[in-house]
PDB file of C-alpha atoms in Angstrom:
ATOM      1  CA  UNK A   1       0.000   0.000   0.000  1.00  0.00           C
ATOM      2  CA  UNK A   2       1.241   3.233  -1.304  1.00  0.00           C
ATOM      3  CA  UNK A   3      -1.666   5.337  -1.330  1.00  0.00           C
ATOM      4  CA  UNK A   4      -5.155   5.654   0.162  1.00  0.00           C
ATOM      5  CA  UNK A   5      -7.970   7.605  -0.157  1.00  0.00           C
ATOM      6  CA  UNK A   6     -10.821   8.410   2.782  1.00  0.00           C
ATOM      7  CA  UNK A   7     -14.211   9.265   1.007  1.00  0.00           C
ATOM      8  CA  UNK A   8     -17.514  10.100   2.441  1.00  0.00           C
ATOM      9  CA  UNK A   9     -20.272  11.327   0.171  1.00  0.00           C
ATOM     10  CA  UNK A  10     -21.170  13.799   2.718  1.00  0.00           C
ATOM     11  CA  UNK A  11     -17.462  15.262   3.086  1.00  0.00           C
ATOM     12  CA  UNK A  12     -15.732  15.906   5.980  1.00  0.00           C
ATOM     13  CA  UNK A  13     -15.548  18.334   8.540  1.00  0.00           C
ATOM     14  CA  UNK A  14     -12.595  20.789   9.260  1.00  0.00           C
ATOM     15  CA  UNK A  15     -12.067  18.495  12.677  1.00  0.00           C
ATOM     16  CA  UNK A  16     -12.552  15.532  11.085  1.00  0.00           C
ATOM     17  CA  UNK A  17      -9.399  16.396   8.415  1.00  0.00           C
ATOM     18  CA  UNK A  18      -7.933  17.415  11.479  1.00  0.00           C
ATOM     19  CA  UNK A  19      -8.100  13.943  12.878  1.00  0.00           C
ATOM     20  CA  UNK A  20      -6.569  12.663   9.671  1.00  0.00           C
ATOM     21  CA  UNK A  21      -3.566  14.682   9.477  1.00  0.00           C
ATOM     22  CA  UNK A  22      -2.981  13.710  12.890  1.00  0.00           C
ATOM     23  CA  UNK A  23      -3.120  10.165  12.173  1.00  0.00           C
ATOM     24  CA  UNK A  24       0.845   9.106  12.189  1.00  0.00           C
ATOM     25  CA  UNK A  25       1.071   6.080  10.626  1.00  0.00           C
ATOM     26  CA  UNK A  26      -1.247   2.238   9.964  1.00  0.00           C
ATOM     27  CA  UNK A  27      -0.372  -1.018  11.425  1.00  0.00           C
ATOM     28  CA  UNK A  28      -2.227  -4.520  11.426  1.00  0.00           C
ATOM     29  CA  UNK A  29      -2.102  -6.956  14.096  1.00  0.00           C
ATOM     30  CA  UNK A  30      -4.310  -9.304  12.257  1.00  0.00           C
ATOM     31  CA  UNK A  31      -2.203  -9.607   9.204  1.00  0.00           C
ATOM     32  CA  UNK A  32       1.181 -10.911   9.590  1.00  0.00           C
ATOM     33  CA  UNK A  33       3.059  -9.883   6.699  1.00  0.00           C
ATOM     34  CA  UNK A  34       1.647  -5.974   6.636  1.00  0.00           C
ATOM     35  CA  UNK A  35       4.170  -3.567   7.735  1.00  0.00           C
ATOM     36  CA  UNK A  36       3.595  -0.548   9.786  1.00  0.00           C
ATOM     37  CA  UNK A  37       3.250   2.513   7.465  1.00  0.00           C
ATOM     38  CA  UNK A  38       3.806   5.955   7.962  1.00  0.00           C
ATOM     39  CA  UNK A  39       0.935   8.261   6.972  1.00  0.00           C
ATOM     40  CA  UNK A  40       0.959  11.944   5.708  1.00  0.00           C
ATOM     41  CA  UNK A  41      -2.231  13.836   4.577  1.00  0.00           C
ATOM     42  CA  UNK A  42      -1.277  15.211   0.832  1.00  0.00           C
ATOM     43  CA  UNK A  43      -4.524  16.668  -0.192  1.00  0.00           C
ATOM     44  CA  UNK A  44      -8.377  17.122   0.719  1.00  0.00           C
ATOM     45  CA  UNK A  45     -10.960  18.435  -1.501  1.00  0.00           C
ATOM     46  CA  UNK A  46     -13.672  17.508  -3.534  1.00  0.00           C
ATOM     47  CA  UNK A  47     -12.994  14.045  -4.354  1.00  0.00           C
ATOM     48  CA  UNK A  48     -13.988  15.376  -8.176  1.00  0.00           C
ATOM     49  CA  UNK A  49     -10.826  17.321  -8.178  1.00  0.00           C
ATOM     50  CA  UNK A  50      -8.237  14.791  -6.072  1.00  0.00           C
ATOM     51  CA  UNK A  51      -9.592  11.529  -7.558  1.00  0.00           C
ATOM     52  CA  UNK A  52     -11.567  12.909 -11.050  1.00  0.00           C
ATOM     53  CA  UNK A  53      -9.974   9.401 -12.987  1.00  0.00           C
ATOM     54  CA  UNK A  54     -12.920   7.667 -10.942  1.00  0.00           C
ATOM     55  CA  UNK A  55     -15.695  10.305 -10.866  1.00  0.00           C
ATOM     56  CA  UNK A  56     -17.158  10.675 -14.238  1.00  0.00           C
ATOM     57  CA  UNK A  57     -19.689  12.380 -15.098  1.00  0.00           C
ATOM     58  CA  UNK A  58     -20.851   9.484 -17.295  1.00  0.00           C
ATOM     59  CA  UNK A  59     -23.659   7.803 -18.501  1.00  0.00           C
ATOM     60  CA  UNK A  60     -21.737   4.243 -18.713  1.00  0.00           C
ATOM     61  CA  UNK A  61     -19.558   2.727 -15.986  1.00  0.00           C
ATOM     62  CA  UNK A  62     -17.571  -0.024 -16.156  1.00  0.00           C
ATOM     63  CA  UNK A  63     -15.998  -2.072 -13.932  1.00  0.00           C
ATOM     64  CA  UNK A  64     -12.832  -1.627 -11.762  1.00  0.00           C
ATOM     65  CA  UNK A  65     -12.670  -3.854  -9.128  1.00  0.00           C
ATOM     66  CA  UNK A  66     -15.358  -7.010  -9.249  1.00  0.00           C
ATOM     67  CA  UNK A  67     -18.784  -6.148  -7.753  1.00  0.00           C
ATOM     68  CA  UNK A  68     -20.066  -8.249  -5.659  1.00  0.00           C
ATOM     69  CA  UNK A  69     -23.518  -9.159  -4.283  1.00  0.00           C
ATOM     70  CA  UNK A  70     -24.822  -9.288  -1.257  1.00  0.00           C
ATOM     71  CA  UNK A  71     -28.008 -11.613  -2.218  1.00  0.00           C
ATOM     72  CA  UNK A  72     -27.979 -15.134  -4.024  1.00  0.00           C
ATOM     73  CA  UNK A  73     -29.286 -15.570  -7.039  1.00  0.00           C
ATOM     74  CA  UNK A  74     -32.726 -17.683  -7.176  1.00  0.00           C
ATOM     75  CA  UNK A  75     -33.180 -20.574  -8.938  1.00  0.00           C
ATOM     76  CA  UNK A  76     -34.313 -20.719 -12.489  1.00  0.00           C
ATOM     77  CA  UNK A  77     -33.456 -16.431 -12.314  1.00  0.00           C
ATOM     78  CA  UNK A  78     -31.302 -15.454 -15.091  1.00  0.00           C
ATOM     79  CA  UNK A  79     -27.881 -13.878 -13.997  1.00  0.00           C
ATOM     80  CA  UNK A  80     -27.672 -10.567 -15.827  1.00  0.00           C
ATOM     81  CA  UNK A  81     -31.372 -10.041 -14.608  1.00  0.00           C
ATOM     82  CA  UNK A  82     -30.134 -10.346 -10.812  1.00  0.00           C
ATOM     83  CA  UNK A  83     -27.109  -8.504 -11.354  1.00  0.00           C
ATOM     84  CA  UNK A  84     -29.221  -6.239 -12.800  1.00  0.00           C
ATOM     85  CA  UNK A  85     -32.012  -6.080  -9.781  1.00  0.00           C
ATOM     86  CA  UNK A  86     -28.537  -6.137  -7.725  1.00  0.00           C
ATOM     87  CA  UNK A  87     -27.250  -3.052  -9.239  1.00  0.00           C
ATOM     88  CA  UNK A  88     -30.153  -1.022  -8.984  1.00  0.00           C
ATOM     89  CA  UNK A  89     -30.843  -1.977  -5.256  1.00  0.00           C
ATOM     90  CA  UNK A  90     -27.421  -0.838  -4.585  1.00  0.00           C
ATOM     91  CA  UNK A  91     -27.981   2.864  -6.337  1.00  0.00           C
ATOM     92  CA  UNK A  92     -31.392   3.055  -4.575  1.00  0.00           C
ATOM     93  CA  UNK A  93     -29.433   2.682  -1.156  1.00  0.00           C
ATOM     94  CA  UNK A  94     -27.092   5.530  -1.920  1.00  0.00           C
ATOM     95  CA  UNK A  95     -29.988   7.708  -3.310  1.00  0.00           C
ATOM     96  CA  UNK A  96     -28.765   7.333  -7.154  1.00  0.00           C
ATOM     97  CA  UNK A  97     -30.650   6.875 -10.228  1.00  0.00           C
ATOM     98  CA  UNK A  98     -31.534   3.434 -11.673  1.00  0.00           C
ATOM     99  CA  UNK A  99     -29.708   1.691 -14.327  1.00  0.00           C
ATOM    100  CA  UNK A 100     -30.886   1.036 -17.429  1.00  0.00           C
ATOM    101  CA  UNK A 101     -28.363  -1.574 -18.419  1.00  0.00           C
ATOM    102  CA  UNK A 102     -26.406  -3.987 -16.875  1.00  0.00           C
ATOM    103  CA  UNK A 103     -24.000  -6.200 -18.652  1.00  0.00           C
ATOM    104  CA  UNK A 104     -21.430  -9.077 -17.410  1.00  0.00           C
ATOM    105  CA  UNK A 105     -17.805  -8.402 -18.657  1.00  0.00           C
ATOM    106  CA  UNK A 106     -15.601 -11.147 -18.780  1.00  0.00           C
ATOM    107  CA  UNK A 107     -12.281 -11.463 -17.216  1.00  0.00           C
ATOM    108  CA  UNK A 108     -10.963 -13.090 -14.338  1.00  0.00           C
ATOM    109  CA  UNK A 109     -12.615 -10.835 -11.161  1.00  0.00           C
ATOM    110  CA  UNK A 110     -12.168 -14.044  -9.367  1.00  0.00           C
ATOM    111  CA  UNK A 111      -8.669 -13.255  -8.694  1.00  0.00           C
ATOM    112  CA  UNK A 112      -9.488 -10.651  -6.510  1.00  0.00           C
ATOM    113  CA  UNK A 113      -9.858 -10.977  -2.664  1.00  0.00           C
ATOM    114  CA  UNK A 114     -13.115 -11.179  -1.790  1.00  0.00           C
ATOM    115  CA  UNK A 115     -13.629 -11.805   1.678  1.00  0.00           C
ATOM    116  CA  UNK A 116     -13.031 -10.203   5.010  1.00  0.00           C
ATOM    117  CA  UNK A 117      -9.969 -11.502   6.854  1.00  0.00           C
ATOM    118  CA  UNK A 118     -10.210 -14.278   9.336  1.00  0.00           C
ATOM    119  CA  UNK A 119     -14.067 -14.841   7.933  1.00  0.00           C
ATOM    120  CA  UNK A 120     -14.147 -18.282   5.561  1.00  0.00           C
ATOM    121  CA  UNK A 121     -16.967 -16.826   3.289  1.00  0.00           C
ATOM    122  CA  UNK A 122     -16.072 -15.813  -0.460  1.00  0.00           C
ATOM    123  CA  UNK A 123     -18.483 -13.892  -2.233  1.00  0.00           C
ATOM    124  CA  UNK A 124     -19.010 -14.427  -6.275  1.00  0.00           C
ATOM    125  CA  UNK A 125     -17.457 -11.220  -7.966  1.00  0.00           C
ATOM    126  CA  UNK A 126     -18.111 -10.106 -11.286  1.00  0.00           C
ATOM    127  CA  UNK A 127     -16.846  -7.152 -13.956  1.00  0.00           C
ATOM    128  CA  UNK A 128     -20.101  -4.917 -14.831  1.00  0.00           C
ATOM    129  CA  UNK A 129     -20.712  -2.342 -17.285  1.00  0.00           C
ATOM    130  CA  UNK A 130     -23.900  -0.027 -16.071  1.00  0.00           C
ATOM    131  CA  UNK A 131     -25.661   2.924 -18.144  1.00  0.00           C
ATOM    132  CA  UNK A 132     -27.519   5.298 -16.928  1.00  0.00           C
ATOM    133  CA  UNK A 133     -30.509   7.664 -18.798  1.00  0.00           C
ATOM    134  CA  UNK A 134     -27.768  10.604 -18.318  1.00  0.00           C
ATOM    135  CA  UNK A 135     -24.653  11.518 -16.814  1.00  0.00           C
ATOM    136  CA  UNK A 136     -23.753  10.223 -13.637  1.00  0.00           C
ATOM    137  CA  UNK A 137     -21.256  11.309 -10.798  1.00  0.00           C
ATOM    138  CA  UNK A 138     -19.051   9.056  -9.265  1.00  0.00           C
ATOM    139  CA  UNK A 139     -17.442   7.616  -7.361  1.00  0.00           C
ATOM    140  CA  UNK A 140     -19.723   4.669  -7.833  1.00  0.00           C
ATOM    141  CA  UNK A 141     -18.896   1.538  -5.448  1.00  0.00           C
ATOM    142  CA  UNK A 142     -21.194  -0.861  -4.919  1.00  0.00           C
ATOM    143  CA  UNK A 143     -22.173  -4.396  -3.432  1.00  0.00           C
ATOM    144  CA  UNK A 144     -20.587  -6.554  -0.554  1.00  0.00           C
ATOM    145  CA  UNK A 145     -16.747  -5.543   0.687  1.00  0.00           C
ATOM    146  CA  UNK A 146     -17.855  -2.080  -1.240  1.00  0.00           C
ATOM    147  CA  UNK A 147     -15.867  -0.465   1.378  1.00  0.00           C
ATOM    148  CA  UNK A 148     -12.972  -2.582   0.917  1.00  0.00           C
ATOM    149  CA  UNK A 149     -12.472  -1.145  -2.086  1.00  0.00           C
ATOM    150  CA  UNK A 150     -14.711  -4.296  -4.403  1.00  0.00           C
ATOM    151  CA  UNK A 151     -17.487  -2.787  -6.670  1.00  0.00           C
ATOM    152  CA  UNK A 152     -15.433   0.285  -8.016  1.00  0.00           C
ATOM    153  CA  UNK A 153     -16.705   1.721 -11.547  1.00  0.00           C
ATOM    154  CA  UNK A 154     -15.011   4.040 -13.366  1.00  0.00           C
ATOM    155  CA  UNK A 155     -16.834   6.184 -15.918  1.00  0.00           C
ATOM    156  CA  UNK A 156     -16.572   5.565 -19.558  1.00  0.00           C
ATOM    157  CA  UNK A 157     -15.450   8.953 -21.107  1.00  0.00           C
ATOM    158  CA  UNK A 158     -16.024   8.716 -24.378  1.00  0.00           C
ATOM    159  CA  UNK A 159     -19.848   6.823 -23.657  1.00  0.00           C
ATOM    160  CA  UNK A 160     -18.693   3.754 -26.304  1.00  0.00           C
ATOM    161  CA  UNK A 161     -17.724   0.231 -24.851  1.00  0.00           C
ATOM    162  CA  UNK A 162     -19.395  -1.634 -22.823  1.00  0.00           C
TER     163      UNK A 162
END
């Protein structure tokens, strides 16, 4: 780890960067081969202008890291239409608009950790590519470990692809 980034859709306050300047460095107890890590706050700001590769606007969105869902699929359901139902339950919880596409990439998202440490539960990861009616902001992450950093989109710039 070289770099990370602290994002709230609400932003932060002037106490709460504060707290994050003041943070000195990251360590893990719980995984044996991290190293400690020094920590220095370069920037704040809207996360359009420090992280504006991830942010769009755009009406299609592919992904970056494997989404993954939180439900199962249900038998005899077809798999883009629950990744599609998936998706959209996902926006509604973050008060976005609705897809109007989903599609399954291929590619090997497997390879990707997806699971919490110390917890024996995978969860099945796929690459999406979502569209929108109109241009979305980002950042858009979505699904299970979302906060991990699975379910990352990035915005198609030029709206072809996908």
């Amino acid at each position: 780890i070289d770099t990370f980034l602290i994002w709230a859709s609400e932003g932060f306050t002037m106490k709460e960067i504060g707290a994050v300047s003041d943070l000195e460095a990251i360590y893990s107890k719980a995984i044996p081969y991290f190293k400690n890590q020094r920590t220095t706050l370069v920037t704040y700001g809207p996360v359009t202008q420090i992280m504006s590769p991830i942010c769009g606007p755009s009406r299609k969105w592919k992904s970056l890291t494997p989404f993954a869902p939180f439900r199962h699929i249900k038998k005899n359901e077809q798999f883009e239409d629950f990744m599609h139902k998936e998706i959209n339950r996902e926006l509604k919880t973050r008060n976005m608009p609705n897809a109007i596409d989903v599609k399954v990439l291929s590619g090997n998202w497997n390879s990707y950790v997806r699971r919490k440490l110390g917890v024996n539960l995978d969860y099945r990861a796929v690459g999406l590519a979502i569209e929108f009616d109109s241009d979305v902001e980002g950042p858009i992450a979505l699904g299970a470990l979302s906060h991990y950093g699975l379910g990352l989109f990035e915005p198609i710039r030029n709206n072809n692809g996908p």
